[in-house]
mmCIF file of N, CA and C in Angstrom:
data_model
loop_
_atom_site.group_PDB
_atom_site.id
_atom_site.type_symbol
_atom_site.label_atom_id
_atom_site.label_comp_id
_atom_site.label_asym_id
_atom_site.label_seq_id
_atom_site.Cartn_x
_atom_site.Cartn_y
_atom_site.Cartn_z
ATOM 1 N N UNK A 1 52.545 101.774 96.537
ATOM 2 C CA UNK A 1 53.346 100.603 96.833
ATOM 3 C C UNK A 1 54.642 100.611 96.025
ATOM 4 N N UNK A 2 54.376 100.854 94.584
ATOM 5 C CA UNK A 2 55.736 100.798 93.781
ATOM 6 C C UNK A 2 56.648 102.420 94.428
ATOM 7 N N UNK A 3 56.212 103.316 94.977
ATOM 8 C CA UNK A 3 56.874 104.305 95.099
ATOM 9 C C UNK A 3 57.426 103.873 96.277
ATOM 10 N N UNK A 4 56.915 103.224 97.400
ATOM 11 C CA UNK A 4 57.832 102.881 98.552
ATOM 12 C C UNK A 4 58.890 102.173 98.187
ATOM 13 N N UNK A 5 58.809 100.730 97.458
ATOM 14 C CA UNK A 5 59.762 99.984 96.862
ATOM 15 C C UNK A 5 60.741 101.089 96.256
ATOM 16 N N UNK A 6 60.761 101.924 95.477
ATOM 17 C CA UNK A 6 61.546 103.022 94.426
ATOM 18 C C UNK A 6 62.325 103.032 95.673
ATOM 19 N N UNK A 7 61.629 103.692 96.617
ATOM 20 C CA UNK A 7 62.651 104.154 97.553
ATOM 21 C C UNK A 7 63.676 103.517 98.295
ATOM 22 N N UNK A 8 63.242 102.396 98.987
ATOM 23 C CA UNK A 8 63.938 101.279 99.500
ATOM 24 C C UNK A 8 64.967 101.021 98.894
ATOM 25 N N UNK A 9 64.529 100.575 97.489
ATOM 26 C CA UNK A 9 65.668 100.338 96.336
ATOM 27 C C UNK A 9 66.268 101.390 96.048
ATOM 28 N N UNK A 10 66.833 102.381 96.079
ATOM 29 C CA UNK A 10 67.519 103.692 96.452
ATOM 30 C C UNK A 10 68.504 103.658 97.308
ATOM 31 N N UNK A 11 67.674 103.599 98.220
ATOM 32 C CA UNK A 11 67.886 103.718 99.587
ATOM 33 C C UNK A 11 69.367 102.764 99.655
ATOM 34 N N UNK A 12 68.563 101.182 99.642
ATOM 35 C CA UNK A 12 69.650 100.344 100.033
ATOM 36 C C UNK A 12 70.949 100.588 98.583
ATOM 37 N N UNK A 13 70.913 100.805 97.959
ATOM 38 C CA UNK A 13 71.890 101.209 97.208
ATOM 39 C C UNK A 13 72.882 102.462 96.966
ATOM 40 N N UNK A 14 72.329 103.309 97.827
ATOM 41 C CA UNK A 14 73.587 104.404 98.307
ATOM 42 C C UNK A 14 74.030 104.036 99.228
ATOM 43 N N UNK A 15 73.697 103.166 100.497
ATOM 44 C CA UNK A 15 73.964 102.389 101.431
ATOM 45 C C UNK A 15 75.300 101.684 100.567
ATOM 46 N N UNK A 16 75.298 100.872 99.761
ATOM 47 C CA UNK A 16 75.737 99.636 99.100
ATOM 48 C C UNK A 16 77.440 100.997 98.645
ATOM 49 N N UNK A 17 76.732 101.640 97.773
ATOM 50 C CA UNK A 17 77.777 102.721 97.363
ATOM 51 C C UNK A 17 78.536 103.189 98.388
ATOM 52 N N UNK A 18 77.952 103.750 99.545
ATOM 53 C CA UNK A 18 78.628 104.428 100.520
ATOM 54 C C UNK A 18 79.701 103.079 101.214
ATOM 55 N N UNK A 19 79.248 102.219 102.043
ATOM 56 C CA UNK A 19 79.732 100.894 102.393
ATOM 57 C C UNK A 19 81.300 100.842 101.437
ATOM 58 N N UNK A 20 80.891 100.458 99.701
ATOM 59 C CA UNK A 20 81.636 100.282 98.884
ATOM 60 C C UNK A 20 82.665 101.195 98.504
ATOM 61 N N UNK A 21 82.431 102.357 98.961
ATOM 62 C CA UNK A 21 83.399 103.855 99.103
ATOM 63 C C UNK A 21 84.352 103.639 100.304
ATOM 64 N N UNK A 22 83.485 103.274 101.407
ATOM 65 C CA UNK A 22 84.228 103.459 102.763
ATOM 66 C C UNK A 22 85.607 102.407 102.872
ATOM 67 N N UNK A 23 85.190 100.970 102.024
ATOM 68 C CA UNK A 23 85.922 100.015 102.211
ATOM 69 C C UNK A 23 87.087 100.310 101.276
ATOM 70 N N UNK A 24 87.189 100.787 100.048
ATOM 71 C CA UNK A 24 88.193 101.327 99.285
ATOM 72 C C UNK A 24 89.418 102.348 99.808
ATOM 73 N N UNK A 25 88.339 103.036 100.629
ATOM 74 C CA UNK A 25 89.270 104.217 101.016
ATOM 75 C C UNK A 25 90.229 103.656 102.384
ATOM 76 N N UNK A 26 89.153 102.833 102.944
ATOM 77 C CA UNK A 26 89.847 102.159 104.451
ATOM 78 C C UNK A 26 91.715 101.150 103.734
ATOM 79 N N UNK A 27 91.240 100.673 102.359
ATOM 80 C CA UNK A 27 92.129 99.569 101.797
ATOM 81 C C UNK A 27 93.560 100.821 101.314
ATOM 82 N N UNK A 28 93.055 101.974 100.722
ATOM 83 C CA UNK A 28 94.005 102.793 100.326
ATOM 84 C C UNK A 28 95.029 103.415 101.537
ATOM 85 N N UNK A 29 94.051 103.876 102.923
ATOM 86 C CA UNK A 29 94.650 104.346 103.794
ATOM 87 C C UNK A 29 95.722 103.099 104.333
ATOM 88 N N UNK A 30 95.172 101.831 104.475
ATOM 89 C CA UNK A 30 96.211 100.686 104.864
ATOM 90 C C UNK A 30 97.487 100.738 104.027
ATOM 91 N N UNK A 31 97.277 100.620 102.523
ATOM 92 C CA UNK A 31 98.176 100.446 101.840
ATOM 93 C C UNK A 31 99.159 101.721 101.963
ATOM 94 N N UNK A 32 98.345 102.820 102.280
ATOM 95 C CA UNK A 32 100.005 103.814 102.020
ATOM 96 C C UNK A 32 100.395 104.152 103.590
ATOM 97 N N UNK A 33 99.833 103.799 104.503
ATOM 98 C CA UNK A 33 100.224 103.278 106.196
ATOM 99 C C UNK A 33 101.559 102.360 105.927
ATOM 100 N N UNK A 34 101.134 101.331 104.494
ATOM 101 C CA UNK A 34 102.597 100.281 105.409
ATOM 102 C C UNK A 34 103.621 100.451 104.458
ATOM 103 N N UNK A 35 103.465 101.685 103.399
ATOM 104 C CA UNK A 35 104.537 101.804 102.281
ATOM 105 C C UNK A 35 105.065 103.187 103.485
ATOM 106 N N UNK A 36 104.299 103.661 104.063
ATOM 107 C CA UNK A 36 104.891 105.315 104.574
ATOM 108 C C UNK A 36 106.076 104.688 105.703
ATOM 109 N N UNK A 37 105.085 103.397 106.289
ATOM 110 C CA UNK A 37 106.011 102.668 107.544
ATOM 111 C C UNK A 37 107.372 102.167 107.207
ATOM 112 N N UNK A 38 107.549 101.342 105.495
ATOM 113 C CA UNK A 38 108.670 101.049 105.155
ATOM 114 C C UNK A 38 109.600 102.013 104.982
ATOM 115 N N UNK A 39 109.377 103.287 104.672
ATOM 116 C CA UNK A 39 110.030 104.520 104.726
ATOM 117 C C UNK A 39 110.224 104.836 105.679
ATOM 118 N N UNK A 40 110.067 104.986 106.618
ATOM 119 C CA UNK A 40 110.109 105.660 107.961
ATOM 120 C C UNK A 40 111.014 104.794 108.703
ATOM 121 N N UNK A 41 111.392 103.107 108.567
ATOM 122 C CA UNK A 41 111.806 102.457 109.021
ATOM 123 C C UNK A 41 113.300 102.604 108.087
ATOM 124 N N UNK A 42 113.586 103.123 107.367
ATOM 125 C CA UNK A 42 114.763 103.089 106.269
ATOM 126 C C UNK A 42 116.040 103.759 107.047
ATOM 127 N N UNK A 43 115.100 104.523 107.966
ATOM 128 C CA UNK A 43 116.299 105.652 108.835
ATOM 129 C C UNK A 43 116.852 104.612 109.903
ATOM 130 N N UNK A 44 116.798 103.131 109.999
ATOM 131 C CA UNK A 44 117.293 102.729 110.943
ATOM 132 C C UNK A 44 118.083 101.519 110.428
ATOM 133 N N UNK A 45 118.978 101.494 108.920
ATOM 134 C CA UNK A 45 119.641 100.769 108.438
ATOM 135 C C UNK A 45 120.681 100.401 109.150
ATOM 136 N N UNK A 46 121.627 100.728 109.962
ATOM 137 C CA UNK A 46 122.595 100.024 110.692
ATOM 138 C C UNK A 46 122.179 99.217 111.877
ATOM 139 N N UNK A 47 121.059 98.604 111.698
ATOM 140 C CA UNK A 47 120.695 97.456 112.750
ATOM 141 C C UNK A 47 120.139 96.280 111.973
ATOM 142 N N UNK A 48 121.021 95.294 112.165
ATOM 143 C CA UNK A 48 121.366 93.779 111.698
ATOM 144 C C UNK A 48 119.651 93.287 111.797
ATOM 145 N N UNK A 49 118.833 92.234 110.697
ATOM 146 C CA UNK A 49 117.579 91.787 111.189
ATOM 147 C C UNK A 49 117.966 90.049 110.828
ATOM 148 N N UNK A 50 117.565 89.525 112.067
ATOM 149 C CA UNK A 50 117.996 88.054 112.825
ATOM 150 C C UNK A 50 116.346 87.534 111.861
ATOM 151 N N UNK A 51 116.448 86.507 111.335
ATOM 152 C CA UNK A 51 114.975 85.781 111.301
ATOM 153 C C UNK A 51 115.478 84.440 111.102
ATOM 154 N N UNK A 52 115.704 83.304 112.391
ATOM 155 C CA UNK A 52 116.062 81.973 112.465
ATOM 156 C C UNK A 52 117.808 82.053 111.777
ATOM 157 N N UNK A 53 117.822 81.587 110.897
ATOM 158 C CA UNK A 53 119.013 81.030 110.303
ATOM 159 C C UNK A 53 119.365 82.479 109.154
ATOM 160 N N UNK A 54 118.704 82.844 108.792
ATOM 161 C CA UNK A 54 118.341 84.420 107.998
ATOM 162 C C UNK A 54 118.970 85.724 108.435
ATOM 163 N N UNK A 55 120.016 86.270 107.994
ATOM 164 C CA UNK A 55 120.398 87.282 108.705
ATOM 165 C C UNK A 55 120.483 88.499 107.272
ATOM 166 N N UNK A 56 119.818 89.741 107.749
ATOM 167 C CA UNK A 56 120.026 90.819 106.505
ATOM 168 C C UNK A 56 120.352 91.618 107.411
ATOM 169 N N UNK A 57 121.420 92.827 106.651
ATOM 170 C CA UNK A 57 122.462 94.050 107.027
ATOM 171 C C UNK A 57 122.178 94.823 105.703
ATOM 172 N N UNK A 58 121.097 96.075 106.055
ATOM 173 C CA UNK A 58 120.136 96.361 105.624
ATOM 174 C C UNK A 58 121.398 97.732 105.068
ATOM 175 N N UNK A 59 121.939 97.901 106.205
ATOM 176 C CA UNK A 59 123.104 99.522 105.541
ATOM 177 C C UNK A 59 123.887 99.003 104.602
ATOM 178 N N UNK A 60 124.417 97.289 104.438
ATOM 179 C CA UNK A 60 125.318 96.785 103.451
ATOM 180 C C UNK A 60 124.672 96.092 102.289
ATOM 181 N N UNK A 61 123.304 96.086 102.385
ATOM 182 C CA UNK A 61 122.354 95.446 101.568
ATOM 183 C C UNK A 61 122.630 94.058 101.485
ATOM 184 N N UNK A 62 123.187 93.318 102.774
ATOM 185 C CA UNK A 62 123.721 91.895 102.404
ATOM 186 C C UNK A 62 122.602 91.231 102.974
ATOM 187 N N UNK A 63 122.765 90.048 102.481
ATOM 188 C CA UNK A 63 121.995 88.601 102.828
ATOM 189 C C UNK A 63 122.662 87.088 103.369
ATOM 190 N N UNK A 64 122.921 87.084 104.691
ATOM 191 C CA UNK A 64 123.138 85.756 104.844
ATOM 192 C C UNK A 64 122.120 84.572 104.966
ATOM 193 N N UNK A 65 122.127 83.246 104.883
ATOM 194 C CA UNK A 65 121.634 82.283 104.939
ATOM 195 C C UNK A 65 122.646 81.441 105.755
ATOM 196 N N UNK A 66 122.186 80.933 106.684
ATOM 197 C CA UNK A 66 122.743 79.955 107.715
ATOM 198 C C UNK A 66 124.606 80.238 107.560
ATOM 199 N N UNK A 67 125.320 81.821 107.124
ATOM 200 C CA UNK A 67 126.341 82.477 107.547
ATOM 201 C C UNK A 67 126.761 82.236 105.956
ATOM 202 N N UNK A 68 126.034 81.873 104.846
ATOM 203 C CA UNK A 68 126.478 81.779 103.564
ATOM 204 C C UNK A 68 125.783 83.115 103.137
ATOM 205 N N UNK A 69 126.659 84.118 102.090
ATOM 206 C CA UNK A 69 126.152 85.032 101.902
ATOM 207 C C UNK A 69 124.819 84.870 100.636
ATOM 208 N N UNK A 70 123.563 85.333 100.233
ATOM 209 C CA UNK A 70 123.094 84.833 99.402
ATOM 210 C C UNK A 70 122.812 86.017 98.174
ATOM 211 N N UNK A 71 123.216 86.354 96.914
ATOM 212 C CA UNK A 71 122.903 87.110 96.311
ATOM 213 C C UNK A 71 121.466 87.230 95.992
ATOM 214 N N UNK A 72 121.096 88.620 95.900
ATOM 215 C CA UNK A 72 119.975 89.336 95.897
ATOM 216 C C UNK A 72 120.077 90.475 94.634
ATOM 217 N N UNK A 73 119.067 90.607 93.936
ATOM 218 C CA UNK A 73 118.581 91.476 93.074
ATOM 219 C C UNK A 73 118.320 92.684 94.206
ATOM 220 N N UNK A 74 118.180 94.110 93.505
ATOM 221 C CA UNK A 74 118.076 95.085 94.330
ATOM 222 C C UNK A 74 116.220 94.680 95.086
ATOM 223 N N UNK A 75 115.998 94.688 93.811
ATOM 224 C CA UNK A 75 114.346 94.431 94.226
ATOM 225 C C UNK A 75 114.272 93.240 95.189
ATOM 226 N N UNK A 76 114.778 92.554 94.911
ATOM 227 C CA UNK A 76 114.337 91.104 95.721
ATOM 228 C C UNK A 76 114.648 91.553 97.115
ATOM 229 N N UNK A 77 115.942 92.483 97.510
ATOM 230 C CA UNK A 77 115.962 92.851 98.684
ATOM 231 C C UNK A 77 115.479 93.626 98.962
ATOM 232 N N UNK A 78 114.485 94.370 98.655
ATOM 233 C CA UNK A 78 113.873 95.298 99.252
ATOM 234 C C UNK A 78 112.398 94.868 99.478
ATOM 235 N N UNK A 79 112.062 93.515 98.685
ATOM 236 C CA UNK A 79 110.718 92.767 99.289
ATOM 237 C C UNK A 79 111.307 92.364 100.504
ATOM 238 N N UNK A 80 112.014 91.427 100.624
ATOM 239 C CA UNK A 80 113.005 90.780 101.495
ATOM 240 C C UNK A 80 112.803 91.521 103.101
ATOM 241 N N UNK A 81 113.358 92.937 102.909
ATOM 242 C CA UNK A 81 113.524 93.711 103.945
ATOM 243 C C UNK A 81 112.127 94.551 104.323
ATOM 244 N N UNK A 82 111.434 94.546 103.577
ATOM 245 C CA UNK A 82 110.293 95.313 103.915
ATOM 246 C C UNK A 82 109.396 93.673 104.725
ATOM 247 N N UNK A 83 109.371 93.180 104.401
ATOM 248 C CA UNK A 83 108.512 91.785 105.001
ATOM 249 C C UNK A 83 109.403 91.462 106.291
ATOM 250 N N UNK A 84 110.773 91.356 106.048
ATOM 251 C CA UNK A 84 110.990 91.135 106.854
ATOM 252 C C UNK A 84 111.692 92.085 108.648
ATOM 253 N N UNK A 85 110.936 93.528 108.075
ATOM 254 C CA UNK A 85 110.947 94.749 108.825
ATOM 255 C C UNK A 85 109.440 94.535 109.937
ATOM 256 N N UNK A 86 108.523 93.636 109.339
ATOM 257 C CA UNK A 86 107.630 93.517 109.616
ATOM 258 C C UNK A 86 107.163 91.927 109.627
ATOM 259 N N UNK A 87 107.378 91.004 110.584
ATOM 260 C CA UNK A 87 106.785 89.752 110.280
ATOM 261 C C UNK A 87 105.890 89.570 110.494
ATOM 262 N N UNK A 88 104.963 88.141 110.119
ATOM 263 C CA UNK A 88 103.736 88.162 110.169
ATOM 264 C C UNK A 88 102.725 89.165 109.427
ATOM 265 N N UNK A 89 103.343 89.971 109.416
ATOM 266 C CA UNK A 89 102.103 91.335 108.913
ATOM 267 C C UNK A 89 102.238 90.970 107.221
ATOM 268 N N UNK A 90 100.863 90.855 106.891
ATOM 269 C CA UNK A 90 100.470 90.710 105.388
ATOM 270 C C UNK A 90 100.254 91.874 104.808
ATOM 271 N N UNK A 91 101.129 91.752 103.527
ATOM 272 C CA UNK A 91 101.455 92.886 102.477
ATOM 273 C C UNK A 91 100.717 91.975 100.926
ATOM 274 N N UNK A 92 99.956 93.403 100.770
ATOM 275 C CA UNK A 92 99.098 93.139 99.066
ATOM 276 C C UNK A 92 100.541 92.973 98.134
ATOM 277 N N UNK A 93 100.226 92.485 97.245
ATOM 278 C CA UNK A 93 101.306 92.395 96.258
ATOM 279 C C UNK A 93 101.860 94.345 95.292
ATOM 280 N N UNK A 94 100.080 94.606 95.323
ATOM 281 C CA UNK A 94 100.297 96.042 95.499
ATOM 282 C C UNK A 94 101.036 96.963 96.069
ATOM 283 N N UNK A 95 100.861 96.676 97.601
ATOM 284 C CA UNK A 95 101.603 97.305 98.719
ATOM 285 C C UNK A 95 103.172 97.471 98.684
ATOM 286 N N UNK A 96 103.466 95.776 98.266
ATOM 287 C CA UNK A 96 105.068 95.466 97.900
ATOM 288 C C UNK A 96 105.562 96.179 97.100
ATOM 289 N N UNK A 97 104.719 96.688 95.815
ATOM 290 C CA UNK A 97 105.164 97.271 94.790
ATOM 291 C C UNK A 97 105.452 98.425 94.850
ATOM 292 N N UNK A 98 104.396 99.222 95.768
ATOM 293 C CA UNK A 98 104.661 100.861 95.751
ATOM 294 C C UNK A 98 105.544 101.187 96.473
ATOM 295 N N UNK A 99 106.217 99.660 97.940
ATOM 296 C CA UNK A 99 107.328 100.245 98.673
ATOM 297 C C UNK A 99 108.443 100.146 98.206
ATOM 298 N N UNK A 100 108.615 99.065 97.030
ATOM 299 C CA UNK A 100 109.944 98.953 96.591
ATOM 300 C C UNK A 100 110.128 99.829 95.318
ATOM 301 N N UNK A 101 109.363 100.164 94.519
ATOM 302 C CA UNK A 101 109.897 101.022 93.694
ATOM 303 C C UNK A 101 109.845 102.392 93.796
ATOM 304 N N UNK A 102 110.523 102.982 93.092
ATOM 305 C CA UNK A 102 110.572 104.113 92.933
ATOM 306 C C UNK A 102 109.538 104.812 92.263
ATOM 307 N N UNK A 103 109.566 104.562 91.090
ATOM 308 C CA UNK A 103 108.485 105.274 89.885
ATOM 309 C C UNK A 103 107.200 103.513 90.047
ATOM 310 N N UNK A 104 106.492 104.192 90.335
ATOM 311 C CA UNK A 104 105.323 103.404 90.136
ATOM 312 C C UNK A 104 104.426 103.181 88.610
ATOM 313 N N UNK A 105 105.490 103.971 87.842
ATOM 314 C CA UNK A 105 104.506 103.850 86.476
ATOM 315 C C UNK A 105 105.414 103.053 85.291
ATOM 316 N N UNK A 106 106.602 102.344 85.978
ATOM 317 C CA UNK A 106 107.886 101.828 85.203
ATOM 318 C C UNK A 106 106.992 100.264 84.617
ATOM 319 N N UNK A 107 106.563 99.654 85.754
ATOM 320 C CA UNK A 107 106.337 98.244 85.440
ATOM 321 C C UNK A 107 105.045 98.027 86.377
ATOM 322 N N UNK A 108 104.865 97.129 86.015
ATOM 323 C CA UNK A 108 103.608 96.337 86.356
ATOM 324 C C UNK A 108 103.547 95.808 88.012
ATOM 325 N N UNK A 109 102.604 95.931 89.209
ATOM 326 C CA UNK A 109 103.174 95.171 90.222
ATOM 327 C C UNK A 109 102.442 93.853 90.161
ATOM 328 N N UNK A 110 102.192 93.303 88.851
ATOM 329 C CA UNK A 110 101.960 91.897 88.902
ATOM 330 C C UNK A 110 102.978 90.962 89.148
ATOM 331 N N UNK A 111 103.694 91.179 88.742
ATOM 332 C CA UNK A 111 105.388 90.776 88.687
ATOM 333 C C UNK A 111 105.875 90.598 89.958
ATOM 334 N N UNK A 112 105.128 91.085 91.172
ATOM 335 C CA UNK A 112 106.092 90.511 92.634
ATOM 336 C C UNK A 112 105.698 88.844 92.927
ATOM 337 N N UNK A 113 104.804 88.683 92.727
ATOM 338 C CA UNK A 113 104.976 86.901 92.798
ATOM 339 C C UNK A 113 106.038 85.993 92.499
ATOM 340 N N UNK A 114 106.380 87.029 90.773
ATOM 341 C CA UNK A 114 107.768 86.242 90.502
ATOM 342 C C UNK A 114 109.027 86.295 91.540
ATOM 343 N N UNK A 115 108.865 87.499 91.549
ATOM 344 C CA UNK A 115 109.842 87.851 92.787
ATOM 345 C C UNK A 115 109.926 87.325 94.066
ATOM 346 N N UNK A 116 108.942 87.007 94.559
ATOM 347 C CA UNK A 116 108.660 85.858 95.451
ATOM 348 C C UNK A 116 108.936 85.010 95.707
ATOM 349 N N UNK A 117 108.699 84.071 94.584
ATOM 350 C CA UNK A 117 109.413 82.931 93.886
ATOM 351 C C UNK A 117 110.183 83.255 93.835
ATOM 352 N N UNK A 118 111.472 83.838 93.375
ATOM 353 C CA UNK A 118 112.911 83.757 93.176
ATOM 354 C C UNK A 118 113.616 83.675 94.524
ATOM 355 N N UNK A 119 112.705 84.636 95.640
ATOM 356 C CA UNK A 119 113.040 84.318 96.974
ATOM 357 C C UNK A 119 113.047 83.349 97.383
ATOM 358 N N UNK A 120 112.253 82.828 97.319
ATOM 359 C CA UNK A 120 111.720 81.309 98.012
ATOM 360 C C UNK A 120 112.902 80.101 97.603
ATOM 361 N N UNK A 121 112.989 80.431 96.353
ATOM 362 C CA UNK A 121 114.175 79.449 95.828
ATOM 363 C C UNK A 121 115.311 79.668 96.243
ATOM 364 N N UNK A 122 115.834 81.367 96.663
ATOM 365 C CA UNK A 122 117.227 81.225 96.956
ATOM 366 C C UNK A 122 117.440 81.046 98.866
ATOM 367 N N UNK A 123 116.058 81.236 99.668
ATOM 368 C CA UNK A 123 116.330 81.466 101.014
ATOM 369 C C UNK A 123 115.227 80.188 101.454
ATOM 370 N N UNK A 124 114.732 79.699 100.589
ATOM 371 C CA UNK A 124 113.791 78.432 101.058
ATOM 372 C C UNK A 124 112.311 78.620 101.121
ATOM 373 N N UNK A 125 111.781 78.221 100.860
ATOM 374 C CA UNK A 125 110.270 77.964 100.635
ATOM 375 C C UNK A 125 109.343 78.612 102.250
ATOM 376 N N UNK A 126 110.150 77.990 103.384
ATOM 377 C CA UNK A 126 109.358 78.224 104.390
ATOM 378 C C UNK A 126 109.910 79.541 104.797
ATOM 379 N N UNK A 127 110.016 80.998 104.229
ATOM 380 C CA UNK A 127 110.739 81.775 104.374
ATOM 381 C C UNK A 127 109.594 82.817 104.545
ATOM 382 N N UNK A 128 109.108 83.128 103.309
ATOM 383 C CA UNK A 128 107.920 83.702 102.948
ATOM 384 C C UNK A 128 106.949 83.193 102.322
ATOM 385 N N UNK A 129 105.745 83.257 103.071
ATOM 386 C CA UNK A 129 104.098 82.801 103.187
ATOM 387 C C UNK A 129 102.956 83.099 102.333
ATOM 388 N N UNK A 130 102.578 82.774 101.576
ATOM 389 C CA UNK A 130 101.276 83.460 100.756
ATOM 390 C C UNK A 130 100.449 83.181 101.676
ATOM 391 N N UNK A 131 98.877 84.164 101.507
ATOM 392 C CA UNK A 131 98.150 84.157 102.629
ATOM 393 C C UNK A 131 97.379 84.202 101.382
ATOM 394 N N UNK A 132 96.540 82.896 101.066
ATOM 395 C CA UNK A 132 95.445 83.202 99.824
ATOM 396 C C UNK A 132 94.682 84.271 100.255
ATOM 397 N N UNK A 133 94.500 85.024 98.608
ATOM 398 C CA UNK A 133 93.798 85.784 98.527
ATOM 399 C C UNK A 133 94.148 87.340 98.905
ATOM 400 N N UNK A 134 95.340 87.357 99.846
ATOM 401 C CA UNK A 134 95.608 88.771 100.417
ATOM 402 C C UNK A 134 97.136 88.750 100.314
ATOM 403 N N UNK A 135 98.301 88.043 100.039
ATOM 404 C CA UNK A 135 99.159 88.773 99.684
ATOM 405 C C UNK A 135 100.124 87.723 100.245
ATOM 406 N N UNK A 136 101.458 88.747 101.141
ATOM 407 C CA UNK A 136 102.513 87.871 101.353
ATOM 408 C C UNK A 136 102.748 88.295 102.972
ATOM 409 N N UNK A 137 103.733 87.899 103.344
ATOM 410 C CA UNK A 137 103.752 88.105 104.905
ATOM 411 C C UNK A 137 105.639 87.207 104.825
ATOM 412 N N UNK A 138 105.973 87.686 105.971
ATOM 413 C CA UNK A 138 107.904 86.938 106.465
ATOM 414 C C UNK A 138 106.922 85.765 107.580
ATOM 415 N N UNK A 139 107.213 84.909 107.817
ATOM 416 C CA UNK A 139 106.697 83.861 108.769
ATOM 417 C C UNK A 139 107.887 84.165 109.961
ATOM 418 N N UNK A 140 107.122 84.128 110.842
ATOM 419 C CA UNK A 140 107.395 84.354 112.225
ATOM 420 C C UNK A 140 108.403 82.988 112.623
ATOM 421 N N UNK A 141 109.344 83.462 113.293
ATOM 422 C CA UNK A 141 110.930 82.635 113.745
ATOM 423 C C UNK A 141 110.484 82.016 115.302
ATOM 424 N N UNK A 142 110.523 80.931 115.478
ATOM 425 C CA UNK A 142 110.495 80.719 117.120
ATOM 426 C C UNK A 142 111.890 80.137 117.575
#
């Protein structure tokens, strides 16, 4: 009896491991899917991106707001443009980090929230979305 249990309990725990492997690797393949996508999308900088009142000119690195230009940190525009290369679609704070920097071993990507925040304050609150628990996302323009 205790040797069947041994097994079971085994059993369901390489199960648990394997499961817990598969889901890591599925989260890694996402994350460098939408950093490879922000790259891949870089080759198409001379096309203007419209979001409501929001206009970025991605080859001039500019930022308008309702036709007022709005200054941007390099970083802030490159959250900016990667979210907003992609709306709706939710980005880990992780994700943000590995597409906008360069050297991934400079700083911390705890630090994009702040960055977030600084957005939010200079282009408005209803701009960009936290999605508890999973990250950030550009909110969709109707």
């Amino acid at each position: 009896m205790k040797r069947t249990l041994y097994k079971a309990i085994l059993k369901s725990r390489s199960t648990l491991i394997i499961t817990l492997s598969l889901s890591i690797f599925s989260n890694t393949v996402m994350a460098l899917s939408a950093v490879s996508d922000f790259f891949s999308l870089a080759a198409s900088d001379d096309i203007p991106l419209l979001h409501g009142t929001l206009q970025i000119v991605p080859q001039q690195r500019l930022v308008y707001q309702k036709g007022v230009r709005v200054e941007l940190t390099p970083m802030e525009f490159d959250i900016l443009l990667l979210l907003a290369r992609r709306p709706g679609q939710v980005f880990t704070a992780r994700q943000i980090y590995e597409a906008v920097t360069a050297d991934s071993y400079d700083a911390s990507w705890t630090g994009i929230s702040s960055m977030v925040y600084k957005l939010r304050r200079k282009l408005g609150a209803d701009i960009i979305e936290t999605v508890r628990g999973h990250g950030y996302r550009m909110r969709i323009t109707k």
